[in-house]
């Protein structure tokens, strides 16, 4: 019973195998002789690739390429069944996974070469054709290996670039976290600074109100004493007037007998009352006259003002900047958020204000440092600061290093500028004249002057070396300004 079944099954597979070539022929486009790609059916019932029939109609004559029956683009209908069948057959034969090389459309030969000029596969006949004359040819295997190697390099390059993008993204994440923490710290600091101003104003308010209350008490006590004295004197006068009225009723002998004493008594009580003296009213102008200006002027004496602040965003990882941004010290390297403005290779920092025109001056207290630089720098450009800081790279400064008895300038000549025991430096920058001068602020003596065209904005520049031999870190400080208020009459 099993044998007939096996024979029948074998015969069925044989029939299916013999019918497969005929089926494949029916799935070929009559124009390109390739499996249908987006098969469409015309009114006459013939099927073609949509691209093939559209291209054959470019001459303007719309007719079926097989039976010549007239048709039009509007008559094209997608044949979904045929397209699905083609896809099914191609999947079974593995053509979609490994399409292989299509024969040359012109000569019908398998392509053996790759044209490097036209970037296309060609056969032996095409190699010598006019279309590819003089073109560089490579065997298919060699060209494929070459392009695969290049593509592999491109893949590696893309992966490396993706890592770079990831690294930059992590930098943004780090900056974002830093900004969140810094925002909270700055908010606390700003509130504290304003609280100090508020406390100053409250203290001034309380002091002024205390003066007002003291003056009020003192003058009210004086007035009260005067009023009591006047009341007593007034009552004495009324009493004397009553006595006189009684004396007037006496007989003549008695009246005349007491007249001498009476006249003397009246003379003692007949003085005029003391007039109200000056200054008994409260001194209103003392408390309200230019009150805000007086308080502001007094506040100004308690506030430290510097020509510019240090920029902590440019400070290298070694440097620690004070809360008021006026001094900096080298306390050893700590990891800082990465940002383009920050120095990375040397313990340097910039001022927060740039100068491009006019005359500017500031003084720097070196605080006993022996390893320092003071000058100006062009702003940062690019991803990293220049490794060498000199005039050629946009840095102009004088400097001192430990163990030397003099300080020098950063220009190419590097000539000796002055003795090295300087404690306070005055910097004068004349952007108009292109001059940068340094002076010993204590001795009032000239150190060195650069004559340069700075080429735009420059920022104050500082280098703060670390302590030697475990000594305590010393601070470089921007010296405060002396503020003078000038009062003039408006014209």
Coordinates of N, CA, C and O in Angstrom, one line a residue, residues 191-328:
X191 N 21.6 85.8 47.0 CA 20.8 86.1 48.1 C 21.6 86.6 49.3 O 21.2 87.5 50.0
X192 N 22.7 86.0 49.5 CA 23.6 86.4 50.7 C 24.1 87.8 50.5 O 24.2 88.6 51.4
X193 N 24.6 88.1 49.2 CA 25.1 89.4 48.9 C 24.0 90.5 49.1 O 24.3 91.5 49.7
X194 N 22.8 90.2 48.7 CA 21.7 91.1 48.9 C 21.3 91.2 50.3 O 20.9 92.3 50.8
X195 N 21.4 90.1 51.0 CA 21.1 90.1 52.5 C 22.1 91.0 53.2 O 21.6 91.7 54.1
X196 N 23.3 91.0 52.8 CA 24.3 91.9 53.4 C 23.9 93.4 53.2 O 24.0 94.2 54.1
X197 N 23.5 93.7 51.9 CA 23.0 95.0 51.6 C 21.8 95.4 52.4 O 21.6 96.5 52.9
X198 N 20.8 94.4 52.5 CA 19.6 94.7 53.2 C 19.9 94.9 54.7 O 19.3 95.8 55.3
X199 N 20.9 94.1 55.3 CA 21.3 94.3 56.7 C 21.9 95.7 56.9 O 21.6 96.3 57.9
X200 N 22.7 96.1 55.9 CA 23.3 97.4 56.0 C 22.2 98.5 56.1 O 22.2 99.4 56.9
X201 N 21.2 98.4 55.2 CA 20.2 99.3 55.1 C 19.3 99.3 56.4 O 18.9 100.3 56.9
X202 N 19.0 98.1 56.9 CA 18.2 98.0 58.1 C 19.0 98.6 59.3 O 18.4 99.3 60.1
X203 N 20.3 98.3 59.3 CA 21.1 98.9 60.4 C 21.1 100.4 60.3 O 21.0 101.1 61.3
X204 N 21.3 101.0 59.1 CA 21.2 102.4 58.9 C 19.9 103.0 59.3 O 19.7 104.0 59.9
X205 N 18.8 102.3 58.9 CA 17.5 102.7 59.2 C 17.3 102.8 60.7 O 16.8 103.8 61.3
X206 N 17.7 101.7 61.4 CA 17.5 101.6 62.9 C 18.4 102.7 63.5 O 17.9 103.4 64.5
X207 N 19.6 103.0 63.1 CA 20.4 104.0 63.6 C 19.8 105.4 63.5 O 19.8 106.2 64.4
X208 N 19.3 105.6 62.3 CA 18.7 106.9 62.0 C 17.4 107.1 62.8 O 17.2 108.2 63.4
X209 N 16.6 106.1 62.9 CA 15.4 106.2 63.7 C 15.7 106.4 65.2 O 15.0 107.1 65.9
X210 N 16.8 105.7 65.7 CA 17.3 105.9 67.0 C 17.7 107.3 67.3 O 17.3 107.9 68.4
X211 N 18.4 108.0 66.3 CA 18.7 109.4 66.5 C 17.5 110.2 66.5 O 17.4 111.2 67.3
X212 N 16.5 109.9 65.7 CA 15.3 110.7 65.6 C 14.6 110.6 67.0 O 14.1 111.6 67.5
X213 N 14.5 109.4 67.5 CA 13.8 109.2 68.8 C 14.5 109.9 69.9 O 13.9 110.5 70.8
X214 N 15.9 109.8 69.9 CA 16.7 110.5 70.9 C 16.4 112.0 70.9 O 16.3 112.7 71.9
X215 N 16.5 112.6 69.7 CA 16.2 114.0 69.6 C 14.8 114.4 70.0 O 14.6 115.4 70.7
X216 N 13.9 113.5 69.6 CA 12.5 113.8 70.0 C 12.3 113.8 71.5 O 11.7 114.6 72.1
X217 N 12.9 112.7 72.2 CA 12.9 112.6 73.6 C 13.5 113.8 74.3 O 13.0 114.4 75.2
X218 N 14.7 114.2 73.8 CA 15.5 115.3 74.4 C 14.7 116.6 74.3 O 14.6 117.4 75.3
X219 N 14.2 116.9 73.1 CA 13.5 118.2 72.9 C 12.1 118.2 73.7 O 11.7 119.2 74.2
X220 N 11.5 117.0 73.7 CA 10.2 116.9 74.4 C 10.4 117.1 75.9 O 9.6 117.8 76.6
X221 N 11.5 116.6 76.5 CA 11.8 116.8 77.9 C 12.1 118.3 78.1 O 11.7 118.9 79.2
X222 N 12.8 118.9 77.2 CA 13.1 120.3 77.4 C 11.9 121.2 77.4 O 11.7 122.1 78.2
X223 N 11.0 120.9 76.4 CA 9.8 121.6 76.2 C 8.9 121.4 77.5 O 8.3 122.3 78.0
X224 N 8.8 120.2 78.0 CA 8.0 119.9 79.1 C 8.5 120.7 80.3 O 7.7 121.2 81.1
X225 N 9.9 120.7 80.5 CA 10.4 121.5 81.6 C 10.1 123.0 81.5 O 9.8 123.6 82.5
X226 N 10.2 123.5 80.3 CA 9.9 124.9 80.1 C 8.4 125.2 80.4 O 8.0 126.2 81.0
X227 N 7.5 124.3 80.0 CA 6.1 124.5 80.2 C 5.8 124.4 81.7 O 5.0 125.2 82.2
X228 N 6.4 123.5 82.4 CA 6.2 123.5 83.9 C 6.7 124.7 84.6 O 6.1 125.3 85.5
X229 N 7.9 125.2 84.1 CA 8.4 126.5 84.7 C 7.5 127.6 84.4 O 7.3 128.5 85.3
X230 N 7.0 127.8 83.2 CA 6.1 128.8 82.8 C 4.8 128.8 83.6 O 4.2 129.8 84.0
X231 N 4.3 127.5 83.9 CA 3.1 127.4 84.6 C 3.3 127.9 86.1 O 2.4 128.6 86.6
X232 N 4.5 127.5 86.7 CA 4.8 128.0 88.0 C 4.8 129.5 88.1 O 4.3 130.1 89.0
X233 N 5.5 130.1 87.1 CA 5.7 131.6 87.1 C 4.4 132.2 86.8 O 4.0 133.3 87.4
X234 N 3.5 131.7 86.0 CA 2.2 132.2 85.7 C 1.3 132.2 87.0 O 0.6 133.2 87.3
X235 N 1.4 131.1 87.7 CA 0.6 131.0 89.0 C 1.1 132.0 90.0 O 0.3 132.5 90.8
X236 N 2.4 132.2 90.1 CA 3.0 133.2 91.0 C 2.5 134.6 90.7 O 2.1 135.4 91.6
X237 N 2.4 134.9 89.4 CA 1.9 136.2 89.0 C 0.5 136.4 89.3 O 0.0 137.5 89.7
X238 N -0.3 135.4 89.1 CA -1.8 135.4 89.4 C -2.0 135.6 90.9 O -2.9 136.3 91.4
X239 N -1.1 134.9 91.7 CA -1.2 135.0 93.1 C -0.9 136.4 93.6 O -1.6 137.0 94.5
X240 N 0.2 137.0 93.0 CA 0.5 138.4 93.3 C -0.6 139.4 92.9 O -0.9 140.4 93.6
X241 N -1.2 139.1 91.7 CA -2.3 140.0 91.3 C -3.4 139.9 92.3 O -4.1 140.9 92.6
X242 N -3.7 138.7 92.8 CA -4.8 138.6 93.8 C -4.4 139.3 95.1 O -5.3 140.0 95.7
X243 N -3.2 139.3 95.5 CA -2.7 140.0 96.7 C -2.9 141.5 96.5 O -3.3 142.3 97.4
X244 N -2.5 142.0 95.3 CA -2.7 143.5 95.0 C -4.1 143.9 95.1 O -4.4 145.0 95.6
X245 N -5.0 143.0 94.6 CA -6.4 143.3 94.6 C -6.9 143.5 96.1 O -7.7 144.3 96.4
X246 N -6.3 142.6 96.9 CA -6.7 142.7 98.4 C -6.1 144.0 99.0 O -6.8 144.6 99.8
X247 N -4.8 144.3 98.6 CA -4.2 145.5 99.2 C -5.0 146.8 98.8 O -5.0 147.8 99.6
X248 N -5.6 146.8 97.6 CA -6.3 148.0 97.2 C -7.5 148.3 98.1 O -8.0 149.4 98.1
X249 N -8.0 147.3 98.8 CA -9.2 147.5 99.6 C -8.8 148.0 101.1 O -9.7 148.2 101.9
X250 N -7.5 148.0 101.4 CA -7.0 148.4 102.7 C -7.2 149.9 102.9 O -7.3 150.7 101.9
X251 N -7.2 150.4 104.1 CA -7.4 151.8 104.4 C -6.1 152.5 104.0 O -5.0 151.8 103.8
X252 N -6.1 153.8 104.0 CA -4.9 154.5 103.4 C -3.7 154.3 104.3 O -2.6 154.2 103.8
X253 N -3.8 154.3 105.6 CA -2.6 154.2 106.5 C -2.0 152.8 106.3 O -0.8 152.7 106.2
X254 N -2.8 151.8 106.3 CA -2.3 150.5 106.1 C -1.7 150.3 104.7 O -0.6 149.7 104.6
X255 N -2.4 150.8 103.7 CA -1.9 150.7 102.3 C -0.5 151.3 102.1 O 0.4 150.7 101.5
X256 N -0.4 152.5 102.7 CA 0.9 153.2 102.6 C 2.0 152.6 103.4 O 3.2 152.6 103.0
X257 N 1.6 152.0 104.5 CA 2.6 151.4 105.4 C 3.3 150.2 104.7 O 4.5 150.0 104.9
X258 N 2.6 149.4 103.9 CA 3.1 148.2 103.2 C 3.6 148.5 101.8 O 3.9 147.6 101.0
X259 N 3.4 149.8 101.4 CA 3.7 150.1 99.9 C 5.1 149.8 99.5 O 5.4 149.2 98.4
X260 N 6.1 150.1 100.4 CA 7.5 149.9 100.1 C 7.8 148.4 99.8 O 8.5 148.1 98.8
X261 N 7.4 147.6 100.7 CA 7.6 146.1 100.5 C 6.9 145.6 99.3 O 7.3 144.7 98.6
X262 N 5.7 146.1 99.1 CA 4.9 145.7 98.0 C 5.5 146.0 96.7 O 5.5 145.2 95.8
X263 N 6.0 147.2 96.6 CA 6.7 147.6 95.3 C 7.9 146.8 95.0 O 8.1 146.4 93.9
X264 N 8.7 146.4 96.1 CA 9.8 145.6 95.9 C 9.4 144.2 95.4 O 10.0 143.6 94.6
X265 N 8.3 143.7 96.0 CA 7.8 142.3 95.7 C 7.3 142.3 94.2 O 7.6 141.3 93.5
X266 N 6.6 143.3 93.8 CA 6.1 143.4 92.5 C 7.2 143.5 91.5 O 7.2 142.9 90.4
X267 N 8.3 144.2 91.8 CA 9.4 144.3 90.9 C 10.1 143.0 90.6 O 10.6 142.7 89.5
X268 N 10.1 142.1 91.6 CA 10.7 140.8 91.4 C 9.8 139.9 90.6 O 10.4 138.9 89.9
X269 N 8.5 140.1 90.5 CA 7.7 139.2 89.7 C 7.2 139.8 88.4 O 6.5 139.1 87.6
X270 N 7.6 141.0 88.1 CA 7.1 141.6 86.9 C 8.0 141.4 85.6 O 7.9 142.2 84.7
X271 N 9.0 140.5 85.7 CA 9.9 140.2 84.5 C 9.1 139.6 83.4 O 8.1 138.8 83.6
X272 N 9.6 139.8 82.1 CA 8.9 139.3 80.9 C 9.3 137.8 80.8 O 10.4 137.4 81.2
X273 N 8.4 136.9 80.3 CA 8.7 135.5 80.1 C 9.8 135.3 79.0 O 9.8 136.1 78.0
X274 N 10.6 134.3 79.2 CA 11.7 134.0 78.2 C 11.1 133.5 76.9 O 10.2 132.7 76.9
X275 N 11.5 134.1 75.8 CA 11.0 133.7 74.5 C 11.4 132.3 74.1 O 12.5 131.8 74.6
X276 N 10.6 131.7 73.3 CA 11.0 130.3 72.8 C 12.3 130.4 72.0 O 12.4 131.1 71.1
X277 N 13.3 129.6 72.5 CA 14.6 129.7 71.8 C 14.6 129.0 70.4 O 13.7 128.2 70.1
X278 N 15.7 129.2 69.6 CA 15.8 128.5 68.3 C 16.1 127.0 68.5 O 16.6 126.6 69.6
X279 N 15.7 126.2 67.5 CA 16.1 124.8 67.5 C 15.2 123.9 68.4 O 15.5 122.8 68.7
X280 N 14.0 124.4 68.7 CA 13.1 123.6 69.5 C 12.3 122.6 68.6 O 11.8 121.6 69.1
X281 N 12.2 122.8 67.2 CA 11.5 121.9 66.3 C 12.5 120.8 65.9 O 13.7 121.0 66.0
X282 N 12.0 119.6 65.6 CA 12.8 118.5 65.1 C 13.5 118.9 63.8 O 12.9 119.6 62.9
X283 N 14.8 118.5 63.6 CA 15.6 118.8 62.5 C 15.2 117.9 61.3 O 15.8 116.9 61.1
X284 N 14.1 118.3 60.6 CA 13.6 117.4 59.5 C 14.6 117.2 58.4 O 14.8 116.1 57.9
X285 N 15.4 118.2 58.0 CA 16.3 118.1 56.9 C 17.4 117.1 57.3 O 18.0 116.4 56.4
X286 N 17.7 117.0 58.6 CA 18.8 116.1 59.1 C 18.4 114.6 58.7 O 19.3 113.8 58.5
X287 N 17.1 114.3 58.7 CA 16.7 112.9 58.5 C 16.2 112.6 57.1 O 16.3 111.5 56.7
X288 N 15.7 113.6 56.4 CA 15.1 113.4 55.1 C 15.9 114.0 54.0 O 15.7 113.7 52.8
X289 N 16.8 115.0 54.3 CA 17.5 115.7 53.2 C 18.5 114.7 52.5 O 19.4 114.2 53.2
X290 N 18.3 114.5 51.2 CA 19.1 113.6 50.4 C 19.4 112.3 51.2 O 20.5 111.8 51.2
X291 N 18.4 111.7 51.8 CA 18.5 110.5 52.6 C 19.2 109.4 51.8 O 20.1 108.8 52.3
X292 N 18.6 109.1 50.7 CA 19.1 107.9 49.9 C 20.5 108.1 49.5 O 21.3 107.2 49.5
X293 N 20.8 109.4 49.0 CA 22.2 109.6 48.6 C 23.2 109.5 49.8 O 24.3 108.9 49.6
X294 N 22.8 110.0 50.9 CA 23.7 109.9 52.1 C 24.0 108.4 52.5 O 25.1 108.0 52.8
X295 N 22.9 107.6 52.4 CA 23.0 106.2 52.8 C 23.9 105.5 51.7 O 24.7 104.7 52.0
X296 N 23.6 105.8 50.5 CA 24.4 105.2 49.4 C 25.8 105.5 49.5 O 26.7 104.7 49.3
X297 N 26.1 106.8 49.8 CA 27.5 107.2 49.9 C 28.2 106.5 51.1 O 29.4 106.1 51.0
X298 N 27.5 106.4 52.1 CA 28.0 105.6 53.3 C 28.2 104.2 52.9 O 29.2 103.5 53.4
X299 N 27.3 103.6 52.2 CA 27.4 102.2 51.7 C 28.6 102.0 50.8 O 29.3 101.0 50.9
X300 N 28.9 103.0 50.0 CA 30.0 102.9 49.1 C 31.3 102.8 49.8 O 32.2 102.1 49.3
X301 N 31.4 103.3 51.0 CA 32.6 103.2 51.7 C 32.9 101.8 52.3 O 34.0 101.5 52.6
X302 N 31.8 101.0 52.3 CA 31.9 99.6 52.8 C 32.1 98.6 51.7 O 32.3 97.4 52.0
X303 N 32.0 99.0 50.5 CA 31.9 98.1 49.3 C 33.3 98.1 48.6 O 33.9 99.2 48.4
X304 N 33.8 96.9 48.3 CA 35.0 96.8 47.5 C 34.7 96.8 46.0 O 33.9 95.9 45.6
X305 N 35.3 97.6 45.3 CA 35.1 97.7 43.8 C 36.4 97.4 43.1 O 37.5 98.0 43.4
X306 N 36.4 96.5 42.2 CA 37.6 96.2 41.4 C 37.3 96.5 39.9 O 36.1 96.6 39.5
X307 N 38.4 96.8 39.1 CA 38.2 97.2 37.7 C 37.5 96.1 36.9 O 36.9 96.4 35.9
X308 N 37.7 94.9 37.2 CA 37.1 93.8 36.6 C 37.2 92.5 37.5 O 38.0 92.5 38.4
X309 N 36.3 91.6 37.3 CA 36.3 90.3 38.0 C 37.1 89.3 37.3 O 37.3 89.4 36.0
X310 N 37.6 88.3 38.0 CA 38.2 87.1 37.3 C 37.1 86.2 36.8 O 36.0 86.2 37.3
X311 N 37.4 85.6 35.7 CA 36.4 84.7 35.0 C 36.7 83.3 35.4 O 37.6 82.6 34.9
X312 N 35.9 82.7 36.4 CA 36.1 81.3 36.8 C 35.9 80.3 35.7 O 36.4 79.2 35.8
X313 N 35.1 80.6 34.7 CA 34.9 79.7 33.6 C 36.2 79.5 32.8 O 36.3 78.5 32.0
X314 N 37.2 80.4 32.9 CA 38.4 80.2 32.2 C 39.5 79.6 33.1 O 40.6 79.3 32.6
X315 N 39.3 79.5 34.4 CA 40.3 79.0 35.3 C 40.7 77.6 35.1 O 39.8 76.7 35.0
X316 N 42.0 77.3 35.0 CA 42.5 75.9 34.9 C 42.1 75.2 36.2 O 41.8 75.7 37.2
X317 N 42.2 73.8 36.1 CA 41.8 73.0 37.2 C 42.6 73.2 38.5 O 42.2 72.8 39.6
X318 N 43.8 73.8 38.4 CA 44.6 74.0 39.6 C 44.2 75.2 40.4 O 44.5 75.3 41.6
X319 N 43.4 76.1 39.8 CA 43.1 77.4 40.4 C 41.8 77.4 41.2 O 40.8 76.8 40.7
X320 N 41.8 78.1 42.3 CA 40.7 78.3 43.1 C 40.4 79.8 43.2 O 41.3 80.6 43.6
X321 N 39.2 80.2 42.7 CA 38.8 81.6 42.7 C 38.0 82.0 43.9 O 37.1 81.2 44.3
X322 N 38.3 83.2 44.5 CA 37.5 83.6 45.7 C 36.0 83.9 45.3 O 35.7 84.1 44.1
X323 N 35.2 83.9 46.3 CA 33.7 84.1 46.1 C 33.4 85.5 45.4 O 32.5 85.6 44.6
X324 N 34.2 86.5 45.8 CA 34.0 87.8 45.2 C 34.7 88.0 43.8 O 34.7 89.1 43.2
X325 N 35.4 86.9 43.4 CA 36.0 86.9 42.0 C 37.1 87.9 41.9 O 37.4 88.3 40.8
X326 N 37.8 88.3 43.0 CA 38.8 89.3 42.9 C 40.2 88.7 43.2 O 41.2 89.3 43.0
X327 N 40.3 87.4 43.7 CA 41.6 86.8 43.9 C 41.6 85.3 43.5 O 40.5 84.7 43.4
X328 N 42.8 84.8 43.3 CA 42.9 83.4 42.8 C 44.2 82.8 43.4 O 45.2 83.5 43.6

